[in-house]
Amino acid sequence: MSNLIILPIVIPLLTGIILIFFNKNIKIQKWLSLIASLAGIVVAGSIVQTVHIKGIQTLEIGNWKAPYGIVFVADMYSSLLVLTTSIIAFTSLLFAFSSISAEREKYYFYSGVQFLILGVTGAFLTGDIFNLFVFFEVMLMSSYLLIVLGSTKIQLRESIKYILVNVISSALFVIAVAYLYAVTGTLNMADLSVRIAEMGQSGLLTVISILFLIVFGLKGALFPLYFWLPGSYQAPPSVVTALFGALLTKVGIYSITRVYTLIFYHDTSFTHQILAWLSALTIIFGVIGAIAYWDIKKIVIYNIITAVGVILFGIAANTPESVEGSVYYLVHDMIIKGALFFLVGAIIAVTGTSNLRKFSGLIANHPFLGWMFFIAALSLAGIPPFSGFVGKLKIVQGGFEAGEYTIAFIVLLSSLLVLYSVMKIFINGFWGEPKEEIITRKGSTKGLLLPIVILITLTVAYGFGVEWLSPYISQAADTLLDPTLYIQAVLKE
């Protein structure tokens, strides 16, 4: 039992509460937020190293043994995601310091960010499926605050749709949990795995598994349930979109991965085949949106949807190579999406617009910004040796091993279309003659480049440091491929 794994939940919880009392003092809010996020990175890094050396760590709240009590579980998969979340939170705060207006800051922006991180890390670490619902709600309530803060017309319009979709999703989540409890008599994930293995995955349980796929697919933007995402993510400021794009959809992906590798893995010919084709359609419609739009924010938003499909195809293929590739690609995508939304925010700060047709020639006055965007574009598309390459390669290899040749080819083709969509921004926005109104405007990137540099450096290091990272990623994949590792750690059997 390790008390260390409760700290990524306690730190943002206490910080978020304390910040409420300093809503008028922005300077104190900034310092407390920054210290808490740095502490989160240190703690998350310690958890990753502890799990790597000692194996899966668990914490039974109140010493109530699983499956009767609440249990938190840190395996390598969840630990890596918690560490990446902490890094995204830290860089987002740095970006917010120079981009968020004082009007938003004094209305609990920083508290909202801390509670969002609380919900995300709690969802990654909980070992109980009802508590997963609880942390989902904490995350969503924080996102409601962040999406509406500022009260612009587009925010108010899109927040209504966003809240409505998530209220329906949450209601379905409770129904799915109730059905699962009625059939199995437990909500502990490890115990659920044991009970379903003993009972056999009946037709009723398979239906429940599809209901969970609908719930998590709605939250994770899986086809055809992504309809709410492009408009909702475009409405708030770029730093909020970065938090949403890097973290919120990833919680949906994590949840699908966890339930389909730990609980509902007995009827893969049905459940995983549905997931595979939904992933393929998600990729197709994601790249169509990315290449169709000339709004730079919308282009990156549709690339979120494409990445969701790529990651979940790796899980659906269910081979050692594809699952390992999904872990690689998920961590990569969290980092690169954060970097890209920061880059988009910096471009909007300079030009005053997200419409690609209204500006060009930015590289003349902002060469550093331009070349960072170029590196991010190559990494997003999976061009070697950057971070997206290894994950996508392993997913495609796993797809071929599983006999899913058509979908594996779709993943390969999507790389070219993703590259085209982001290089369209680089070629049209950074090259060419600067437009007169942009020269006159002379927007500033002051304070915006540091968080971008941190994430771009990480994505380059992630690509070049594959050999060093491989033991950690393999350990995460091993837990997903062999449920008994998780079960033995939690139930001590």
Short mmCIF file of C-alpha atoms in Angstrom, two decimals:
data_model
loop_
_atom_site.label_atom_id
_atom_site.label_comp_id
_atom_site.label_asym_id
_atom_site.label_seq_id
_atom_site.Cartn_x
_atom_site.Cartn_y
_atom_site.Cartn_z
CA MET A 1 0.00 0.00 0.00
CA SER A 2 1.40 3.41 -1.00
CA ASN A 3 0.14 6.78 0.28
CA LEU A 4 2.09 8.45 -2.52
CA ILE A 5 -0.61 7.77 -5.11
CA ILE A 6 -3.23 9.90 -3.33
CA LEU A 7 -1.07 13.05 -3.64
CA PRO A 8 -1.87 13.81 -7.33
CA ILE A 9 -5.51 14.01 -6.19
CA VAL A 10 -4.98 15.83 -2.87
CA ILE A 11 -2.64 18.54 -4.23
CA PRO A 12 -5.05 20.02 -6.84
CA LEU A 13 -8.01 19.53 -4.46
CA LEU A 14 -6.46 21.58 -1.65
CA THR A 15 -4.96 24.12 -4.06
CA GLY A 16 -8.29 24.65 -5.80
CA ILE A 17 -10.04 25.25 -2.48
CA ILE A 18 -7.34 27.65 -1.20
CA LEU A 19 -7.37 29.64 -4.46
CA ILE A 20 -11.09 30.40 -4.00
CA PHE A 21 -10.21 32.58 -1.00
CA PHE A 22 -7.69 34.60 -3.06
CA ASN A 23 -9.92 35.35 -6.04
CA LYS A 24 -9.09 39.09 -5.86
CA ASN A 25 -5.34 38.57 -5.51
CA ILE A 26 -4.23 37.33 -8.92
CA LYS A 27 -0.51 37.28 -8.05
CA ILE A 28 -0.99 34.86 -5.15
CA GLN A 29 -3.26 32.70 -7.32
CA LYS A 30 -0.54 32.46 -9.96
CA TRP A 31 2.21 31.55 -7.51
CA LEU A 32 0.14 28.96 -5.64
CA SER A 33 -1.01 27.38 -8.92
CA LEU A 34 2.55 27.19 -10.23
CA ILE A 35 3.95 25.69 -7.01
CA ALA A 36 1.13 23.11 -6.91
CA SER A 37 1.67 22.10 -10.55
CA LEU A 38 5.44 21.72 -10.01
CA ALA A 39 4.74 19.60 -6.92
CA GLY A 40 2.35 17.52 -9.05
CA ILE A 41 5.10 16.84 -11.61
CA VAL A 42 7.56 15.76 -8.89
CA VAL A 43 4.99 13.47 -7.23
CA ALA A 44 3.85 11.96 -10.55
CA GLY A 45 7.47 11.33 -11.57
CA SER A 46 8.07 9.59 -8.22
CA ILE A 47 5.00 7.40 -8.76
CA VAL A 48 6.20 6.37 -12.24
CA GLN A 49 9.61 5.41 -10.87
CA THR A 50 8.10 3.57 -7.87
CA VAL A 51 5.78 1.55 -10.14
CA HIS A 52 8.66 0.79 -12.50
CA ILE A 53 10.81 -0.60 -9.67
CA LYS A 54 8.23 -2.12 -7.29
CA GLY A 55 5.29 -2.90 -9.57
CA ILE A 56 1.65 -1.80 -9.35
CA GLN A 57 0.90 0.36 -6.28
CA THR A 58 -2.47 0.42 -4.51
CA LEU A 59 -4.05 2.46 -1.74
CA GLU A 60 -7.09 1.21 0.21
CA ILE A 61 -8.93 4.18 1.70
CA GLY A 62 -9.65 3.67 5.41
CA ASN A 63 -7.90 0.27 5.23
CA TRP A 64 -11.07 -1.27 3.81
CA LYS A 65 -9.84 -4.16 1.70
CA ALA A 66 -10.79 -4.43 -1.95
CA PRO A 67 -13.35 -5.12 -3.32
CA TYR A 68 -15.37 -3.70 -0.40
CA GLY A 69 -13.55 -0.42 0.07
CA ILE A 70 -12.48 2.40 -2.23
CA VAL A 71 -9.15 1.62 -3.84
CA PHE A 72 -6.75 3.72 -5.91
CA VAL A 73 -4.44 1.89 -8.28
CA ALA A 74 -1.30 3.18 -9.97
CA ASP A 75 -0.10 0.85 -12.70
CA MET A 76 2.39 2.08 -15.29
CA TYR A 77 -0.34 3.03 -17.77
CA SER A 78 -2.21 5.33 -15.38
CA SER A 79 1.05 6.63 -13.85
CA LEU A 80 2.41 7.77 -17.21
CA LEU A 81 -0.87 9.55 -17.96
CA VAL A 82 -0.85 11.28 -14.56
CA LEU A 83 2.73 12.49 -15.18
CA THR A 84 1.81 13.78 -18.65
CA THR A 85 -1.28 15.49 -17.20
CA SER A 86 0.89 17.26 -14.62
CA ILE A 87 3.23 18.53 -17.35
CA ILE A 88 0.30 19.79 -19.45
CA ALA A 89 -1.14 21.54 -16.37
CA PHE A 90 2.18 23.27 -15.64
CA THR A 91 2.69 24.50 -19.22
CA SER A 92 -0.97 25.57 -19.48
CA LEU A 93 -0.58 27.74 -16.40
CA LEU A 94 2.53 29.35 -17.89
CA PHE A 95 0.61 30.07 -21.09
CA ALA A 96 -2.41 31.38 -19.16
CA PHE A 97 -0.26 33.88 -17.23
CA SER A 98 0.34 35.77 -20.49
CA SER A 99 -2.88 35.08 -22.36
CA ILE A 100 -5.85 35.03 -19.95
CA SER A 101 -7.47 38.37 -19.15
CA ALA A 102 -7.66 39.66 -15.57
CA GLU A 103 -11.44 39.56 -15.86
CA ARG A 104 -11.33 35.77 -16.30
CA GLU A 105 -8.60 35.31 -13.69
CA LYS A 106 -10.58 36.90 -10.87
CA TYR A 107 -13.59 34.70 -11.58
CA TYR A 108 -11.91 31.49 -10.36
CA PHE A 109 -10.06 30.51 -13.55
CA TYR A 110 -7.12 29.00 -11.64
CA SER A 111 -9.40 27.15 -9.22
CA GLY A 112 -11.23 25.73 -12.24
CA VAL A 113 -7.96 24.47 -13.71
CA GLN A 114 -6.99 22.78 -10.42
CA PHE A 115 -10.36 21.04 -10.10
CA LEU A 116 -10.10 19.93 -13.73
CA ILE A 117 -6.70 18.35 -12.99
CA LEU A 118 -8.23 16.73 -9.88
CA GLY A 119 -10.94 15.09 -12.00
CA VAL A 120 -8.54 13.91 -14.68
CA THR A 121 -5.93 12.41 -12.31
CA GLY A 122 -8.66 10.85 -10.16
CA ALA A 123 -10.16 9.16 -13.23
CA PHE A 124 -6.75 7.74 -14.14
CA LEU A 125 -6.01 6.42 -10.64
CA THR A 126 -9.33 5.08 -9.38
CA GLY A 127 -9.83 1.33 -9.20
CA ASP A 128 -13.61 1.56 -8.82
CA ILE A 129 -15.94 2.12 -11.77
CA PHE A 130 -18.44 4.20 -9.78
CA ASN A 131 -15.63 6.47 -8.57
CA LEU A 132 -14.63 6.80 -12.22
CA PHE A 133 -18.08 8.34 -12.73
CA VAL A 134 -17.52 10.65 -9.74
CA PHE A 135 -14.19 11.92 -11.08
CA PHE A 136 -15.73 12.33 -14.52
CA GLU A 137 -18.30 14.64 -12.96
CA VAL A 138 -15.65 16.66 -11.10
CA MET A 139 -13.76 17.05 -14.39
CA LEU A 140 -16.91 18.02 -16.31
CA MET A 141 -18.12 20.56 -13.75
CA SER A 142 -14.72 22.26 -13.93
CA SER A 143 -14.87 22.23 -17.72
CA TYR A 144 -18.33 23.86 -17.62
CA LEU A 145 -16.80 26.76 -15.68
CA LEU A 146 -13.82 27.08 -18.04
CA ILE A 147 -15.84 26.86 -21.25
CA VAL A 148 -18.28 29.61 -20.22
CA LEU A 149 -15.83 31.92 -18.40
CA GLY A 150 -15.70 35.16 -20.34
CA SER A 151 -19.34 35.04 -21.46
CA THR A 152 -18.75 35.76 -25.14
CA LYS A 153 -21.62 34.96 -27.48
CA ILE A 154 -19.95 31.88 -29.00
CA GLN A 155 -19.03 30.55 -25.54
CA LEU A 156 -22.58 30.82 -24.24
CA ARG A 157 -23.98 29.18 -27.38
CA GLU A 158 -21.52 26.29 -27.42
CA SER A 159 -21.58 25.75 -23.66
CA ILE A 160 -25.30 24.93 -23.81
CA LYS A 161 -24.60 22.17 -26.34
CA TYR A 162 -21.55 20.96 -24.41
CA ILE A 163 -23.42 20.75 -21.09
CA LEU A 164 -26.46 19.07 -22.66
CA VAL A 165 -24.36 16.37 -24.33
CA ASN A 166 -22.42 15.65 -21.13
CA VAL A 167 -25.55 15.55 -18.95
CA ILE A 168 -27.00 12.89 -21.27
CA SER A 169 -23.67 11.05 -21.27
CA SER A 170 -23.50 11.12 -17.46
CA ALA A 171 -27.06 9.76 -17.19
CA LEU A 172 -26.11 6.88 -19.51
CA PHE A 173 -22.97 6.29 -17.44
CA VAL A 174 -25.02 5.85 -14.24
CA ILE A 175 -27.43 3.50 -16.04
CA ALA A 176 -24.52 1.40 -17.37
CA VAL A 177 -22.95 1.20 -13.89
CA ALA A 178 -26.32 0.19 -12.38
CA TYR A 179 -26.78 -2.60 -14.95
CA LEU A 180 -23.24 -3.83 -14.36
CA TYR A 181 -23.73 -3.89 -10.59
CA ALA A 182 -27.07 -5.68 -10.95
CA VAL A 183 -25.45 -8.45 -12.98
CA THR A 184 -22.13 -8.83 -11.13
CA GLY A 185 -22.74 -7.49 -7.59
CA THR A 186 -19.51 -5.45 -7.52
CA LEU A 187 -18.05 -2.19 -8.82
CA ASN A 188 -14.35 -2.74 -8.10
CA MET A 189 -12.67 -3.07 -11.52
CA ALA A 190 -10.38 -5.95 -10.54
CA ASP A 191 -13.27 -7.82 -8.90
CA LEU A 192 -15.46 -7.14 -11.95
CA SER A 193 -12.82 -8.82 -14.09
CA VAL A 194 -12.79 -11.89 -11.85
CA ARG A 195 -16.59 -12.15 -11.62
CA ILE A 196 -17.11 -11.83 -15.38
CA ALA A 197 -14.37 -14.39 -16.05
CA GLU A 198 -16.15 -16.82 -13.69
CA MET A 199 -19.65 -16.11 -15.06
CA GLY A 200 -18.63 -15.90 -18.70
CA GLN A 201 -19.32 -12.79 -20.75
CA SER A 202 -22.97 -13.38 -21.55
CA GLY A 203 -24.96 -11.55 -24.19
CA LEU A 204 -26.28 -9.19 -21.49
CA LEU A 205 -22.76 -8.27 -20.37
CA THR A 206 -21.74 -7.70 -23.98
CA VAL A 207 -24.67 -5.28 -24.37
CA ILE A 208 -23.51 -3.48 -21.20
CA SER A 209 -20.00 -3.29 -22.66
CA ILE A 210 -21.42 -1.56 -25.76
CA LEU A 211 -23.31 0.85 -23.51
CA PHE A 212 -20.02 1.75 -21.83
CA LEU A 213 -18.50 2.21 -25.30
CA ILE A 214 -21.27 4.70 -26.13
CA VAL A 215 -20.73 6.58 -22.85
CA PHE A 216 -16.95 6.80 -23.14
CA GLY A 217 -17.14 7.29 -26.90
CA LEU A 218 -19.31 10.36 -26.34
CA LYS A 219 -16.78 11.76 -23.89
CA GLY A 220 -13.76 10.70 -25.97
CA ALA A 221 -15.13 11.92 -29.37
CA LEU A 222 -15.46 8.54 -31.10
CA PHE A 223 -17.45 8.38 -34.36
CA PRO A 224 -20.35 9.23 -34.65
CA LEU A 225 -20.42 10.84 -31.20
CA TYR A 226 -17.86 13.59 -31.84
CA PHE A 227 -20.42 16.04 -33.32
CA TRP A 228 -20.31 18.31 -30.24
CA LEU A 229 -16.52 18.66 -30.06
CA PRO A 230 -15.40 21.01 -32.90
CA GLY A 231 -17.75 23.85 -31.94
CA SER A 232 -17.37 23.45 -28.18
CA TYR A 233 -13.58 23.36 -28.26
CA GLN A 234 -13.38 26.38 -30.56
CA ALA A 235 -15.36 28.63 -28.20
CA PRO A 236 -13.02 29.18 -25.19
CA PRO A 237 -9.53 30.77 -25.23
CA SER A 238 -6.64 28.71 -26.66
CA VAL A 239 -5.24 27.73 -23.25
CA VAL A 240 -8.59 26.22 -22.25
CA THR A 241 -8.85 24.42 -25.59
CA ALA A 242 -5.32 23.08 -24.99
CA LEU A 243 -6.39 21.65 -21.62
CA PHE A 244 -9.53 20.14 -23.14
CA GLY A 245 -7.81 18.76 -26.24
CA ALA A 246 -4.82 17.34 -24.37
CA LEU A 247 -6.72 15.90 -21.39
CA LEU A 248 -10.51 15.53 -21.60
CA THR A 249 -10.79 13.30 -24.66
CA LYS A 250 -7.88 11.26 -23.29
CA VAL A 251 -9.89 10.37 -20.19
CA GLY A 252 -12.52 8.90 -22.53
CA ILE A 253 -9.80 6.95 -24.38
CA TYR A 254 -8.32 5.74 -21.08
CA SER A 255 -11.73 4.56 -19.87
CA ILE A 256 -12.44 2.58 -23.06
CA THR A 257 -8.96 1.07 -22.87
CA ARG A 258 -9.33 0.13 -19.21
CA VAL A 259 -12.75 -1.53 -19.45
CA TYR A 260 -11.97 -3.30 -22.74
CA THR A 261 -8.65 -4.74 -21.53
CA LEU A 262 -9.58 -5.48 -17.89
CA ILE A 263 -13.34 -6.18 -17.78
CA PHE A 264 -14.87 -6.85 -21.23
CA TYR A 265 -12.15 -8.80 -23.03
CA HIS A 266 -13.88 -12.18 -23.41
CA ASP A 267 -15.83 -11.51 -26.61
CA THR A 268 -13.27 -9.61 -28.67
CA SER A 269 -14.61 -10.88 -32.00
CA PHE A 270 -17.68 -8.73 -31.37
CA THR A 271 -16.76 -5.85 -29.03
CA HIS A 272 -13.26 -5.16 -30.34
CA GLN A 273 -14.36 -5.51 -33.96
CA ILE A 274 -16.99 -2.82 -33.43
CA LEU A 275 -14.35 -0.65 -31.75
CA ALA A 276 -11.97 -1.19 -34.69
CA TRP A 277 -14.45 -0.01 -37.33
CA LEU A 278 -15.63 2.91 -35.22
CA SER A 279 -11.96 3.88 -34.87
CA ALA A 280 -11.53 3.71 -38.65
CA LEU A 281 -14.55 5.94 -39.25
CA THR A 282 -13.30 8.35 -36.56
CA ILE A 283 -9.97 8.64 -38.41
CA ILE A 284 -11.69 9.19 -41.78
CA PHE A 285 -14.07 11.91 -40.59
CA GLY A 286 -11.33 13.52 -38.50
CA VAL A 287 -8.98 13.97 -41.47
CA ILE A 288 -11.84 15.16 -43.70
CA GLY A 289 -12.57 17.94 -41.21
CA ALA A 290 -8.87 18.78 -40.80
CA ILE A 291 -8.23 19.22 -44.53
CA ALA A 292 -11.57 20.96 -45.23
CA TYR A 293 -11.24 23.93 -42.86
CA TRP A 294 -9.18 27.13 -43.18
CA ASP A 295 -9.58 28.02 -39.52
CA ILE A 296 -6.33 27.03 -37.78
CA LYS A 297 -8.06 26.20 -34.49
CA LYS A 298 -10.61 23.99 -36.23
CA ILE A 299 -7.81 22.16 -38.12
CA VAL A 300 -6.07 21.19 -34.88
CA ILE A 301 -9.41 20.32 -33.22
CA TYR A 302 -10.28 17.86 -36.01
CA ASN A 303 -6.82 16.33 -35.61
CA ILE A 304 -7.85 15.49 -32.01
CA ILE A 305 -10.61 13.33 -33.48
CA THR A 306 -8.19 11.63 -35.89
CA ALA A 307 -5.81 10.77 -33.03
CA VAL A 308 -8.68 9.26 -30.99
CA GLY A 309 -9.31 6.82 -33.82
CA VAL A 310 -5.63 5.91 -34.20
CA ILE A 311 -5.16 5.22 -30.48
CA LEU A 312 -8.32 3.15 -30.11
CA PHE A 313 -7.54 1.10 -33.21
CA GLY A 314 -4.39 -0.04 -31.41
CA ILE A 315 -6.54 -1.24 -28.50
CA ALA A 316 -9.07 -2.87 -30.84
CA ALA A 317 -6.37 -4.80 -32.72
CA ASN A 318 -5.39 -6.23 -29.30
CA THR A 319 -1.89 -7.45 -30.16
CA PRO A 320 1.23 -6.74 -28.06
CA GLU A 321 2.59 -4.42 -30.76
CA SER A 322 -0.63 -2.46 -31.24
CA VAL A 323 -1.34 -2.01 -27.52
CA GLU A 324 2.22 -0.83 -26.89
CA GLY A 325 1.86 1.52 -29.86
CA SER A 326 -1.35 2.94 -28.39
CA VAL A 327 0.40 3.75 -25.12
CA TYR A 328 3.26 5.43 -27.00
CA TYR A 329 0.85 7.39 -29.17
CA LEU A 330 -1.47 8.45 -26.33
CA VAL A 331 1.35 10.07 -24.33
CA HIS A 332 2.72 11.66 -27.53
CA ASP A 333 -0.69 13.03 -28.48
CA MET A 334 -1.28 14.66 -25.10
CA ILE A 335 2.02 16.54 -25.39
CA ILE A 336 1.73 17.52 -29.06
CA LYS A 337 -1.89 18.65 -28.85
CA GLY A 338 -0.98 20.92 -25.95
CA ALA A 339 1.92 22.35 -27.98
CA LEU A 340 -0.22 22.86 -31.10
CA PHE A 341 -3.00 24.70 -29.28
CA PHE A 342 -0.41 26.93 -27.62
CA LEU A 343 1.07 27.62 -31.06
CA VAL A 344 -2.39 28.43 -32.40
CA GLY A 345 -2.93 30.75 -29.43
CA ALA A 346 0.36 32.52 -30.15
CA ILE A 347 -0.56 32.92 -33.85
CA ILE A 348 -3.95 34.38 -32.90
CA ALA A 349 -2.20 36.76 -30.46
CA VAL A 350 0.03 37.98 -33.32
CA THR A 351 -2.56 38.17 -36.10
CA GLY A 352 -5.82 38.75 -34.24
CA THR A 353 -7.53 36.00 -36.26
CA SER A 354 -7.67 32.23 -36.66
CA ASN A 355 -8.70 32.49 -40.34
CA LEU A 356 -5.75 31.22 -42.41
CA ARG A 357 -6.86 33.27 -45.43
CA LYS A 358 -6.37 36.53 -43.53
CA PHE A 359 -2.65 36.29 -42.74
CA SER A 360 0.63 35.12 -44.26
CA GLY A 361 4.38 35.70 -44.03
CA LEU A 362 4.59 35.36 -40.25
CA ILE A 363 8.03 33.76 -40.43
CA ALA A 364 9.53 37.13 -41.42
CA ASN A 365 8.83 38.61 -37.99
CA HIS A 366 8.38 35.40 -35.95
CA PRO A 367 10.89 32.83 -37.26
CA PHE A 368 11.19 30.98 -33.93
CA LEU A 369 7.42 30.53 -33.74
CA GLY A 370 7.38 29.31 -37.35
CA TRP A 371 10.03 26.65 -36.94
CA MET A 372 8.52 25.38 -33.71
CA PHE A 373 5.25 24.98 -35.58
CA PHE A 374 7.12 23.08 -38.32
CA ILE A 375 8.57 20.62 -35.77
CA ALA A 376 5.16 20.19 -34.15
CA ALA A 377 3.58 19.49 -37.56
CA LEU A 378 6.13 16.76 -38.36
CA SER A 379 5.67 15.20 -34.92
CA LEU A 380 1.87 15.24 -35.19
CA ALA A 381 1.99 13.44 -38.54
CA GLY A 382 4.36 10.78 -37.20
CA ILE A 383 7.38 11.68 -39.32
CA PRO A 384 10.54 9.97 -38.00
CA PRO A 385 12.40 10.54 -35.73
CA PHE A 386 9.79 12.61 -33.87
CA SER A 387 7.50 11.29 -31.12
CA GLY A 388 4.50 10.30 -33.23
CA PHE A 389 6.46 7.86 -35.40
CA VAL A 390 7.09 4.91 -33.08
CA GLY A 391 3.55 4.74 -31.72
CA LYS A 392 1.93 4.88 -35.13
CA LEU A 393 4.41 2.33 -36.56
CA LYS A 394 3.63 -0.16 -33.79
CA ILE A 395 -0.13 0.38 -34.17
CA VAL A 396 0.12 -0.32 -37.92
CA GLN A 397 2.31 -3.40 -37.30
CA GLY A 398 -0.19 -4.67 -34.73
CA GLY A 399 -3.02 -4.03 -37.18
CA PHE A 400 -1.32 -6.17 -39.82
CA GLU A 401 -0.64 -8.91 -37.23
CA ALA A 402 -4.35 -8.91 -36.31
CA GLY A 403 -5.35 -9.16 -39.98
CA GLU A 404 -6.92 -5.67 -39.99
CA TYR A 405 -5.22 -4.68 -43.25
CA THR A 406 -7.84 -2.17 -44.40
CA ILE A 407 -7.88 -0.17 -41.17
CA ALA A 408 -4.07 -0.32 -40.86
CA PHE A 409 -3.88 1.18 -44.36
CA ILE A 410 -6.36 3.91 -43.28
CA VAL A 411 -4.02 4.75 -40.37
CA LEU A 412 -1.09 5.03 -42.78
CA LEU A 413 -3.03 7.18 -45.22
CA SER A 414 -4.24 9.42 -42.38
CA SER A 415 -0.61 10.34 -41.62
CA LEU A 416 -0.26 11.94 -45.06
CA LEU A 417 -3.56 13.82 -44.74
CA VAL A 418 -2.73 15.00 -41.21
CA LEU A 419 0.63 16.24 -42.49
CA TYR A 420 -1.14 18.06 -45.32
CA SER A 421 -3.62 19.71 -42.94
CA VAL A 422 -0.96 21.19 -40.64
CA MET A 423 1.56 21.99 -43.38
CA LYS A 424 -1.26 24.00 -44.99
CA ILE A 425 -1.01 26.28 -41.96
CA PHE A 426 2.78 26.46 -42.20
CA ILE A 427 2.90 27.13 -45.95
CA ASN A 428 0.00 29.60 -46.13
CA GLY A 429 0.44 31.27 -42.75
CA PHE A 430 4.20 31.51 -42.34
CA TRP A 431 5.48 31.77 -45.94
CA GLY A 432 4.60 34.40 -48.50
CA GLU A 433 4.40 38.16 -48.19
CA PRO A 434 3.23 39.54 -44.82
CA LYS A 435 -0.18 41.20 -45.12
CA GLU A 436 -0.28 44.91 -44.40
CA GLU A 437 -2.82 44.74 -41.56
CA ILE A 438 -0.69 42.10 -39.77
CA ILE A 439 2.45 44.27 -40.10
CA THR A 440 0.52 47.23 -38.71
CA ARG A 441 -0.97 45.22 -35.83
CA LYS A 442 2.37 43.89 -34.51
CA GLY A 443 0.91 41.50 -31.95
CA SER A 444 3.23 40.13 -29.29
CA THR A 445 4.19 36.60 -28.28
CA LYS A 446 5.74 37.80 -25.01
CA GLY A 447 5.41 35.09 -22.36
CA LEU A 448 3.76 32.64 -24.78
CA LEU A 449 6.86 30.94 -26.17
CA LEU A 450 8.24 29.31 -22.97
CA PRO A 451 5.45 26.70 -22.53
CA ILE A 452 5.63 25.97 -26.28
CA VAL A 453 9.40 25.43 -26.05
CA ILE A 454 8.95 23.07 -23.08
CA LEU A 455 6.43 20.86 -24.91
CA ILE A 456 8.28 20.91 -28.25
CA THR A 457 11.50 19.94 -26.43
CA LEU A 458 9.62 17.11 -24.73
CA THR A 459 8.15 15.81 -27.99
CA VAL A 460 11.60 15.82 -29.64
CA ALA A 461 13.15 14.11 -26.60
CA TYR A 462 10.29 11.59 -26.59
CA GLY A 463 11.07 10.72 -30.21
CA PHE A 464 14.82 10.44 -29.78
CA GLY A 465 14.61 8.76 -26.35
CA VAL A 466 12.51 5.77 -27.41
CA GLU A 467 15.11 3.25 -26.24
CA TRP A 468 15.21 4.79 -22.76
CA LEU A 469 11.40 5.03 -22.54
CA SER A 470 10.75 1.56 -23.93
CA PRO A 471 10.85 -0.32 -20.55
CA TYR A 472 8.20 2.03 -19.11
CA ILE A 473 5.92 1.79 -22.13
CA SER A 474 6.33 -2.01 -22.31
CA GLN A 475 5.46 -2.31 -18.63
CA ALA A 476 2.28 -0.28 -19.23
CA ALA A 477 1.34 -2.46 -22.21
CA ASP A 478 2.00 -5.67 -20.23
CA THR A 479 -0.62 -4.64 -17.63
CA LEU A 480 -3.18 -3.99 -20.36
CA LEU A 481 -2.44 -7.29 -22.11
CA ASP A 482 -2.46 -9.41 -18.92
CA PRO A 483 -5.36 -8.48 -16.58
CA THR A 484 -4.09 -10.85 -13.88
CA LEU A 485 -1.27 -8.42 -13.06
CA TYR A 486 -3.81 -5.74 -12.14
CA ILE A 487 -6.13 -8.20 -10.36
CA GLN A 488 -3.35 -9.67 -8.20
CA ALA A 489 -2.10 -6.21 -7.21
CA VAL A 490 -5.58 -5.05 -6.14
CA LEU A 491 -7.13 -8.21 -4.67
CA LYS A 492 -3.83 -9.66 -3.43
CA GLU A 493 -4.76 -13.04 -4.97
#
